[in-house]
mmCIF file of C-alpha atoms and ligand atoms in Angstrom:
data_model
loop_
_atom_site.group_PDB
_atom_site.id
_atom_site.type_symbol
_atom_site.label_atom_id
_atom_site.label_comp_id
_atom_site.label_asym_id
_atom_site.label_seq_id
_atom_site.Cartn_x
_atom_site.Cartn_y
_atom_site.Cartn_z
ATOM 1 C CA UNK E 1 35.136 -4.658 0.825
ATOM 2 C CA UNK E 2 35.846 -1.085 1.216
ATOM 3 C CA UNK E 3 34.456 2.149 -0.424
ATOM 4 C CA UNK E 4 35.061 1.904 -4.003
ATOM 5 C CA UNK E 5 38.112 4.559 -5.708
ATOM 6 C CA UNK E 6 37.120 3.690 -9.285
ATOM 7 C CA UNK E 7 34.061 3.439 -10.852
ATOM 8 C CA UNK E 8 32.468 1.964 -13.906
ATOM 9 C CA UNK E 9 29.508 3.312 -14.996
ATOM 10 C CA UNK E 10 26.659 1.303 -15.829
ATOM 11 C CA UNK E 11 27.145 1.549 -20.026
ATOM 12 C CA UNK E 12 30.802 0.580 -18.398
ATOM 13 C CA UNK E 13 29.717 -2.369 -17.085
ATOM 14 C CA UNK E 14 27.157 -3.395 -19.753
ATOM 15 C CA UNK E 15 30.238 -2.956 -22.130
ATOM 16 C CA UNK E 16 32.571 -5.396 -20.154
ATOM 17 C CA UNK E 17 29.828 -8.069 -19.572
ATOM 18 C CA UNK E 18 28.016 -7.867 -22.241
ATOM 19 C CA UNK E 19 24.656 -6.727 -22.818
ATOM 20 C CA UNK E 20 23.193 -10.082 -23.436
ATOM 21 C CA UNK E 21 26.057 -11.740 -20.333
ATOM 22 C CA UNK E 22 25.000 -9.590 -17.377
ATOM 23 C CA UNK E 23 20.783 -10.316 -18.802
ATOM 24 C CA UNK E 24 21.439 -13.659 -18.404
ATOM 25 C CA UNK E 25 24.035 -13.015 -15.009
ATOM 26 C CA UNK E 26 20.655 -11.338 -13.845
ATOM 27 C CA UNK E 27 17.900 -14.098 -14.436
ATOM 28 C CA UNK E 28 20.158 -16.300 -13.232
ATOM 29 C CA UNK E 29 20.533 -15.367 -9.754
ATOM 30 C CA UNK E 30 19.191 -16.737 -6.275
ATOM 31 C CA UNK E 31 19.112 -15.810 -3.079
ATOM 32 C CA UNK E 32 20.244 -17.500 -0.236
ATOM 33 C CA UNK E 33 18.579 -20.414 1.070
ATOM 34 C CA UNK E 34 17.104 -20.968 -2.966
ATOM 35 C CA UNK E 35 18.842 -24.182 -4.728
ATOM 36 C CA UNK E 36 18.617 -26.568 -7.700
ATOM 37 C CA UNK E 37 16.738 -29.590 -8.001
ATOM 38 C CA UNK E 38 19.180 -31.929 -7.237
ATOM 39 C CA UNK E 39 20.432 -33.865 -9.412
ATOM 40 C CA UNK E 40 19.750 -37.919 -9.144
ATOM 41 C CA UNK E 41 22.105 -39.974 -9.087
ATOM 42 C CA UNK E 42 25.153 -37.652 -8.160
ATOM 43 C CA UNK E 43 27.138 -38.258 -4.761
ATOM 44 C CA UNK E 44 28.913 -35.934 -2.679
ATOM 45 C CA UNK E 45 32.883 -35.296 -3.072
ATOM 46 C CA UNK E 46 33.530 -33.330 -0.091
ATOM 47 C CA UNK E 47 31.880 -30.405 2.562
ATOM 48 C CA UNK E 48 33.547 -27.460 2.998
ATOM 49 C CA UNK E 49 33.094 -24.451 5.443
ATOM 50 C CA UNK E 50 33.732 -21.565 3.933
ATOM 51 C CA UNK E 51 34.557 -18.473 6.556
ATOM 52 C CA UNK E 52 34.916 -15.012 5.158
ATOM 53 C CA UNK E 53 35.932 -11.984 6.809
ATOM 54 C CA UNK E 54 35.830 -12.140 10.257
ATOM 55 C CA UNK E 55 37.332 -8.950 10.165
ATOM 56 C CA UNK E 56 38.645 -9.721 13.849
ATOM 57 C CA UNK E 57 39.621 -6.591 16.200
ATOM 58 C CA UNK E 58 39.830 -6.081 20.483
ATOM 59 C CA UNK E 59 36.363 -3.926 20.268
ATOM 60 C CA UNK E 60 32.873 -5.373 20.217
ATOM 61 C CA UNK E 61 33.846 -8.765 21.459
ATOM 62 C CA UNK E 62 35.071 -10.041 18.155
ATOM 63 C CA UNK E 63 37.251 -12.407 19.551
ATOM 64 C CA UNK E 64 34.775 -14.609 21.023
ATOM 65 C CA UNK E 65 32.698 -13.651 18.269
ATOM 66 C CA UNK E 66 35.765 -15.476 15.776
ATOM 67 C CA UNK E 67 35.973 -18.354 18.427
ATOM 68 C CA UNK E 68 31.679 -19.123 18.373
ATOM 69 C CA UNK E 69 31.992 -19.074 14.570
ATOM 70 C CA UNK E 70 34.616 -21.626 15.226
ATOM 71 C CA UNK E 71 33.185 -23.417 17.767
ATOM 72 C CA UNK E 72 29.982 -23.502 15.362
ATOM 73 C CA UNK E 73 31.005 -25.028 12.074
ATOM 74 C CA UNK E 74 32.727 -28.073 14.156
ATOM 75 C CA UNK E 75 29.709 -28.646 16.101
ATOM 76 C CA UNK E 76 28.166 -29.380 12.909
ATOM 77 C CA UNK E 77 26.916 -32.904 13.095
ATOM 78 C CA UNK E 78 27.539 -33.369 9.257
ATOM 79 C CA UNK E 79 30.975 -31.826 10.039
ATOM 80 C CA UNK E 80 32.998 -30.254 6.902
ATOM 81 C CA UNK E 81 36.503 -31.923 6.132
ATOM 82 C CA UNK E 82 38.032 -28.607 4.956
ATOM 83 C CA UNK E 83 37.744 -24.551 6.412
ATOM 84 C CA UNK E 84 38.283 -22.561 3.917
ATOM 85 C CA UNK E 85 38.427 -18.886 4.623
ATOM 86 C CA UNK E 86 37.760 -15.926 2.781
ATOM 87 C CA UNK E 87 39.951 -13.064 3.494
ATOM 88 C CA UNK E 88 39.651 -9.898 5.802
ATOM 89 C CA UNK E 89 40.797 -11.771 8.480
ATOM 90 C CA UNK E 90 41.205 -9.034 10.662
ATOM 91 C CA UNK E 91 39.510 -5.276 11.076
ATOM 92 C CA UNK E 92 42.344 -3.492 8.954
ATOM 93 C CA UNK E 93 45.773 -3.315 8.411
ATOM 94 C CA UNK E 94 45.681 -1.393 5.276
ATOM 95 C CA UNK E 95 45.329 1.973 6.711
ATOM 96 C CA UNK E 96 46.725 0.999 10.451
ATOM 97 C CA UNK E 97 50.484 1.790 11.911
ATOM 98 C CA UNK E 98 52.479 -1.739 12.604
ATOM 99 C CA UNK E 99 50.700 -1.898 16.180
ATOM 100 C CA UNK E 100 47.845 -1.870 15.654
ATOM 101 C CA UNK E 101 48.159 -4.405 12.385
ATOM 102 C CA UNK E 102 49.779 -6.985 14.407
ATOM 103 C CA UNK E 103 47.968 -7.309 17.224
ATOM 104 C CA UNK E 104 44.923 -7.901 15.086
ATOM 105 C CA UNK E 105 46.956 -10.689 13.381
ATOM 106 C CA UNK E 106 47.928 -11.997 17.206
ATOM 107 C CA UNK E 107 44.599 -12.107 17.712
ATOM 108 C CA UNK E 108 43.779 -14.175 14.894
ATOM 109 C CA UNK E 109 46.437 -16.201 14.979
ATOM 110 C CA UNK E 110 45.810 -16.927 18.537
ATOM 111 C CA UNK E 111 41.855 -18.035 17.937
ATOM 112 C CA UNK E 112 42.596 -20.015 14.578
ATOM 113 C CA UNK E 113 45.456 -22.088 17.464
ATOM 114 C CA UNK E 114 43.462 -22.295 19.701
ATOM 115 C CA UNK E 115 40.079 -22.481 18.611
ATOM 116 C CA UNK E 116 40.099 -25.170 15.028
ATOM 117 C CA UNK E 117 41.184 -28.245 14.787
ATOM 118 C CA UNK E 118 39.602 -28.712 11.399
ATOM 119 C CA UNK E 119 42.487 -28.359 8.062
ATOM 120 C CA UNK E 120 42.279 -24.609 6.900
ATOM 121 C CA UNK E 121 43.457 -22.805 4.169
ATOM 122 C CA UNK E 122 43.303 -19.142 3.987
ATOM 123 C CA UNK E 123 42.340 -17.192 1.264
ATOM 124 C CA UNK E 124 43.998 -13.016 1.347
ATOM 125 C CA UNK E 125 41.395 -9.819 1.835
ATOM 126 C CA UNK E 126 42.249 -5.985 0.896
ATOM 127 C CA UNK E 127 42.159 -5.521 5.096
ATOM 128 C CA UNK E 128 44.971 -7.841 4.658
ATOM 129 C CA UNK E 129 47.421 -6.058 3.463
ATOM 130 C CA UNK E 130 49.695 -3.822 6.074
ATOM 131 C CA UNK E 131 50.034 -0.615 5.214
ATOM 132 C CA UNK E 132 49.319 -0.387 0.710
ATOM 133 C CA UNK E 133 47.652 3.222 2.254
ATOM 134 C CA UNK E 134 50.652 4.621 3.121
ATOM 135 C CA UNK E 135 50.138 8.129 4.184
ATOM 136 C CA UNK E 136 47.211 6.920 6.571
ATOM 137 C CA UNK E 137 49.467 3.806 7.972
ATOM 138 C CA UNK E 138 51.820 5.807 9.078
ATOM 139 C CA UNK E 139 54.593 4.015 6.314
ATOM 140 C CA UNK E 140 56.965 4.094 3.698
ATOM 141 C CA UNK E 141 56.935 0.219 1.992
ATOM 142 C CA UNK E 142 60.518 -0.340 3.290
ATOM 143 C CA UNK E 143 58.697 -1.985 6.507
ATOM 144 C CA UNK E 144 59.695 -5.384 7.285
ATOM 145 C CA UNK E 145 56.803 -6.675 6.231
ATOM 146 C CA UNK E 146 54.688 -4.787 4.394
ATOM 147 C CA UNK E 147 52.327 -5.346 2.101
ATOM 148 C CA UNK E 148 51.625 -9.195 1.766
ATOM 149 C CA UNK E 149 54.621 -9.661 3.106
ATOM 150 C CA UNK E 150 52.404 -9.464 7.103
ATOM 151 C CA UNK E 151 49.855 -11.900 6.357
ATOM 152 C CA UNK E 152 51.680 -14.542 4.579
ATOM 153 C CA UNK E 153 53.902 -14.765 7.262
ATOM 154 C CA UNK E 154 51.239 -14.692 10.014
ATOM 155 C CA UNK E 155 49.382 -17.236 7.748
ATOM 156 C CA UNK E 156 52.627 -18.822 7.296
ATOM 157 C CA UNK E 157 51.932 -19.522 3.614
ATOM 158 C CA UNK E 158 54.373 -18.805 0.642
ATOM 159 C CA UNK E 159 52.393 -17.284 -1.829
ATOM 160 C CA UNK E 160 49.394 -15.544 -1.961
ATOM 161 C CA UNK E 161 48.385 -17.496 -4.790
ATOM 162 C CA UNK E 162 48.698 -21.463 -5.099
ATOM 163 C CA UNK E 163 46.786 -25.057 -5.433
ATOM 164 C CA UNK E 164 45.761 -27.748 -3.811
ATOM 165 C CA UNK E 165 43.675 -31.347 -3.808
ATOM 166 C CA UNK E 166 40.984 -32.243 -1.392
ATOM 167 C CA UNK E 167 38.074 -35.272 -1.907
ATOM 168 C CA UNK E 168 38.858 -35.660 -5.314
ATOM 169 C CA UNK E 169 38.255 -31.424 -6.472
ATOM 170 C CA UNK E 170 40.753 -29.492 -7.234
ATOM 171 C CA UNK E 171 41.283 -26.206 -5.727
ATOM 172 C CA UNK E 172 42.927 -23.000 -6.485
ATOM 173 C CA UNK E 173 43.247 -19.684 -4.127
ATOM 174 C CA UNK E 174 43.289 -16.572 -5.331
ATOM 175 C CA UNK E 175 44.500 -13.416 -4.505
ATOM 176 C CA UNK E 176 42.339 -10.718 -5.885
ATOM 177 C CA UNK E 177 43.899 -7.441 -4.698
ATOM 178 C CA UNK E 178 45.733 -5.294 -6.882
ATOM 179 C CA UNK E 179 47.163 -2.011 -6.940
ATOM 180 C CA UNK E 180 44.250 0.661 -8.071
ATOM 181 C CA UNK E 181 46.693 1.377 -11.240
ATOM 182 C CA UNK E 182 45.031 5.101 -10.889
ATOM 183 C CA UNK E 183 45.770 5.109 -6.480
ATOM 184 C CA UNK E 184 49.050 3.578 -5.640
ATOM 185 C CA UNK E 185 47.331 3.921 -1.922
ATOM 186 C CA UNK E 186 44.252 1.994 -2.994
ATOM 187 C CA UNK E 187 43.421 -1.416 -4.585
ATOM 188 C CA UNK E 188 41.229 -2.498 -7.189
ATOM 189 C CA UNK E 189 40.476 -6.155 -8.186
ATOM 190 C CA UNK E 190 41.350 -9.108 -10.434
ATOM 191 C CA UNK E 191 45.185 -10.635 -10.816
ATOM 192 C CA UNK E 192 48.281 -9.475 -12.009
ATOM 193 C CA UNK E 193 49.378 -10.943 -15.180
ATOM 194 C CA UNK E 194 52.076 -13.367 -13.606
ATOM 195 C CA UNK E 195 49.212 -15.522 -11.599
ATOM 196 C CA UNK E 196 46.799 -15.118 -14.733
ATOM 197 C CA UNK E 197 49.868 -16.476 -16.001
ATOM 198 C CA UNK E 198 49.975 -19.268 -13.432
ATOM 199 C CA UNK E 199 46.538 -19.905 -13.523
ATOM 200 C CA UNK E 200 46.507 -20.884 -17.408
ATOM 201 C CA UNK E 201 49.699 -22.751 -16.126
ATOM 202 C CA UNK E 202 48.063 -24.926 -13.061
ATOM 203 C CA UNK E 203 43.934 -25.764 -15.109
ATOM 204 C CA UNK E 204 45.772 -26.592 -18.298
ATOM 205 C CA UNK E 205 47.589 -29.167 -15.864
ATOM 206 C CA UNK E 206 44.457 -30.089 -14.194
ATOM 207 C CA UNK E 207 41.743 -30.373 -17.149
ATOM 208 C CA UNK E 208 39.884 -33.901 -16.159
ATOM 209 C CA UNK E 209 39.382 -32.222 -12.017
ATOM 210 C CA UNK E 210 36.656 -30.650 -10.907
ATOM 211 C CA UNK E 211 37.922 -26.954 -10.107
ATOM 212 C CA UNK E 212 36.582 -24.705 -7.385
ATOM 213 C CA UNK E 213 38.196 -20.927 -7.426
ATOM 214 C CA UNK E 214 38.409 -19.308 -3.810
ATOM 215 C CA UNK E 215 38.823 -16.036 -4.431
ATOM 216 C CA UNK E 216 38.215 -12.871 -1.763
ATOM 217 C CA UNK E 217 36.805 -9.886 -4.438
ATOM 218 C CA UNK E 218 33.692 -11.636 -6.327
ATOM 219 C CA UNK E 219 34.600 -12.701 -10.228
ATOM 220 C CA UNK E 220 30.741 -12.260 -10.118
ATOM 221 C CA UNK E 221 27.967 -11.160 -7.852
ATOM 222 C CA UNK E 222 24.569 -9.076 -7.971
ATOM 223 C CA UNK E 223 25.578 -7.813 -4.329
ATOM 224 C CA UNK E 224 27.990 -5.226 -6.299
ATOM 225 C CA UNK E 225 24.639 -4.012 -8.202
ATOM 226 C CA UNK E 226 23.540 -3.177 -4.538
ATOM 227 C CA UNK E 227 24.577 0.397 -4.771
ATOM 228 C CA UNK E 228 23.776 3.638 -5.331
ATOM 229 C CA UNK E 229 22.799 5.255 -8.109
ATOM 230 C CA UNK E 230 23.918 8.687 -9.137
ATOM 231 C CA UNK E 231 21.286 11.783 -9.761
ATOM 232 C CA UNK E 232 21.775 10.885 -13.648
ATOM 233 C CA UNK E 233 20.609 7.811 -12.535
ATOM 234 C CA UNK E 234 23.761 5.980 -13.761
ATOM 235 C CA UNK E 235 25.146 2.532 -11.603
ATOM 236 C CA UNK E 236 28.380 3.594 -10.501
ATOM 237 C CA UNK E 237 30.498 0.260 -9.673
ATOM 238 C CA UNK E 238 34.010 0.672 -8.130
ATOM 239 C CA UNK E 239 36.799 -1.730 -9.267
ATOM 240 C CA UNK E 240 36.922 -2.656 -5.754
ATOM 241 C CA UNK E 241 34.365 -5.273 -6.144
ATOM 242 C CA UNK E 242 34.722 -6.688 -8.766
ATOM 243 C CA UNK E 243 37.769 -8.097 -10.756
ATOM 244 C CA UNK E 244 38.433 -5.537 -13.380
ATOM 245 C CA UNK E 245 40.312 -7.903 -15.251
ATOM 246 C CA UNK E 246 37.015 -10.111 -15.749
ATOM 247 C CA UNK E 247 37.010 -10.556 -20.193
ATOM 248 C CA UNK E 248 40.330 -12.458 -19.727
ATOM 249 C CA UNK E 249 38.981 -14.330 -16.936
ATOM 250 C CA UNK E 250 36.034 -15.629 -17.560
ATOM 251 C CA UNK E 251 37.849 -16.759 -20.921
ATOM 252 C CA UNK E 252 39.829 -19.211 -19.252
ATOM 253 C CA UNK E 253 36.797 -20.514 -17.150
ATOM 254 C CA UNK E 254 35.686 -20.949 -20.334
ATOM 255 C CA UNK E 255 38.373 -22.580 -21.960
ATOM 256 C CA UNK E 256 38.737 -24.990 -18.589
ATOM 257 C CA UNK E 257 34.908 -26.234 -18.528
ATOM 258 C CA UNK E 258 36.668 -28.326 -15.120
ATOM 259 C CA UNK E 259 36.162 -24.693 -12.849
ATOM 260 C CA UNK E 260 32.958 -25.683 -11.296
ATOM 261 C CA UNK E 261 32.163 -22.912 -8.794
ATOM 262 C CA UNK E 262 34.064 -19.494 -7.452
ATOM 263 C CA UNK E 263 33.524 -18.735 -3.597
ATOM 264 C CA UNK E 264 33.338 -15.080 -2.833
ATOM 265 C CA UNK E 265 33.311 -12.782 0.392
ATOM 266 C CA UNK E 266 34.166 -8.792 0.479
ATOM 267 C CA UNK E 267 30.661 -7.678 -0.211
ATOM 268 C CA UNK E 268 29.372 -8.808 3.404
ATOM 269 C CA UNK E 269 26.388 -10.048 1.681
ATOM 270 C CA UNK E 270 24.926 -13.693 -0.128
ATOM 271 C CA UNK E 271 23.923 -14.665 -3.141
ATOM 272 C CA UNK E 272 24.061 -17.041 -5.612
ATOM 273 C CA UNK E 273 24.916 -16.278 -9.731
ATOM 274 C CA UNK E 274 24.782 -19.147 -12.127
ATOM 275 C CA UNK E 275 26.577 -18.359 -15.312
ATOM 276 C CA UNK E 276 27.658 -19.770 -18.041
ATOM 277 C CA UNK E 277 28.638 -23.504 -16.363
ATOM 278 C CA UNK E 278 29.779 -21.311 -12.762
ATOM 279 C CA UNK E 279 28.473 -21.425 -9.934
ATOM 280 C CA UNK E 280 29.259 -18.565 -8.261
ATOM 281 C CA UNK E 281 28.416 -18.227 -4.223
ATOM 282 C CA UNK E 282 28.960 -14.663 -2.398
ATOM 283 C CA UNK E 283 29.530 -16.435 1.195
ATOM 284 C CA UNK E 284 28.201 -13.342 4.065
ATOM 285 C CA UNK E 285 30.478 -12.487 6.820
ATOM 286 C CA UNK E 286 31.754 -13.496 10.097
ATOM 287 C CA UNK E 287 31.488 -9.965 11.088
ATOM 288 C CA UNK E 288 28.127 -10.055 9.362
ATOM 289 C CA UNK E 289 27.691 -5.515 9.356
ATOM 290 C CA UNK E 290 31.794 -5.404 10.682
ATOM 291 C CA UNK E 291 30.297 -7.174 14.424
ATOM 292 C CA UNK E 292 27.534 -3.969 14.195
ATOM 293 C CA UNK E 293 24.902 -6.225 13.695
ATOM 294 C CA UNK E 294 23.092 -6.977 10.596
ATOM 295 C CA UNK E 295 24.099 -5.922 6.999
ATOM 296 C CA UNK E 296 21.193 -5.909 5.032
ATOM 297 C CA UNK E 297 19.967 -9.687 4.814
ATOM 298 C CA UNK E 298 22.952 -10.937 6.122
ATOM 299 C CA UNK E 299 23.588 -12.127 10.102
ATOM 300 C CA UNK E 300 27.124 -13.384 11.249
ATOM 301 C CA UNK E 301 27.172 -16.769 9.581
ATOM 302 C CA UNK E 302 29.455 -18.699 7.769
ATOM 303 C CA UNK E 303 28.747 -21.473 4.554
ATOM 304 C CA UNK E 304 28.313 -25.174 4.080
ATOM 305 C CA UNK E 305 29.097 -25.955 0.799
ATOM 306 C CA UNK E 306 29.148 -29.267 -0.543
ATOM 307 C CA UNK E 307 31.178 -29.802 -3.455
ATOM 308 C CA UNK E 308 29.562 -32.932 -5.933
ATOM 309 C CA UNK E 309 31.296 -35.534 -8.469
ATOM 310 C CA UNK E 310 29.107 -34.162 -10.970
ATOM 311 C CA UNK E 311 30.551 -30.862 -10.353
ATOM 312 C CA UNK E 312 27.195 -29.447 -8.898
ATOM 313 C CA UNK E 313 27.420 -27.485 -5.899
ATOM 314 C CA UNK E 314 24.989 -26.381 -2.843
ATOM 315 C CA UNK E 315 25.497 -24.060 0.013
ATOM 316 C CA UNK E 316 23.462 -23.309 2.982
ATOM 317 C CA UNK E 317 24.545 -20.180 4.782
ATOM 318 C CA UNK E 318 24.676 -20.851 8.792
ATOM 319 C CA UNK E 319 24.275 -17.936 11.404
ATOM 320 C CA UNK E 320 26.453 -19.240 14.133
ATOM 321 C CA UNK E 321 23.538 -16.800 17.408
ATOM 322 C CA UNK E 322 25.459 -14.055 17.930
ATOM 323 C CA UNK E 323 24.323 -10.742 18.956
ATOM 324 C CA UNK E 324 26.523 -7.683 18.244
ATOM 325 C CA UNK E 325 27.742 -6.192 21.649
ATOM 326 C CA UNK E 326 28.683 -2.227 22.555
HETATM 327 ZN ZN1 ZN W 401 37.488 -7.334 1.012
#
């Protein structure tokens, strides 16, 4: 998460989401721990771990914190078959010069190489992108590795968005970070046109398979509404915390009812929104308050997500017992 650059008024949110939609979203919310009643006869397809927003850095013993999280996941008695990351692997590369970005990526890659033996799939976050804020990062944009290339290289990904199958489910990893059209040094949430068309094709080719989206910025979340209200009592939601192309993404999901679940990070908060047949889960943060302790209700943790053959989903948020270091 990052300070919002562009803002959407509450009126705009209601217009974008539709007043009825917003009400349904509110009424469908439940907090962490509360789960819908179990569905009889369903069978678990796969258990995955979702660890988002580790924000690794040399300070505050974050390297040991990430290792503690990875060990905790792997020591579960009912061990997940797959590890999904949720982006913001590094504290920040967006506003940092090469040396600092490079150092953090080296720490991240070493941690996963040395401390994890689960199959892992990575999703990019805003802080993973090197140098988009050219002023602060002192970059020009022509450096090797600039932008998303550094994270793709370090995570050995060909593209920032891709899909795969596991445990009878189809997984779609989305790249939710776009350049802010009003500020070339900033970002907003959503999909660019090329990725959107790819997603349309990928969903069309997998119509009969229960599908999960993995995204850094939430497609839908109520945590984003837990925000400052200005002097006119107008709620401001930044384009940096939600998909700015929500209307077309919503339509695409409605046309593809096999999409059952969306996992997100970015907010360092825990929420669950049931809307139009899709379960949207925002899954806290490994680093909680960026390694400074709890952030609202969120301690340092990760989510265990059980996906069932009937398309239903259960999530538990697991804190790994980290105590913030000075
Ligand atoms: Zn983020």
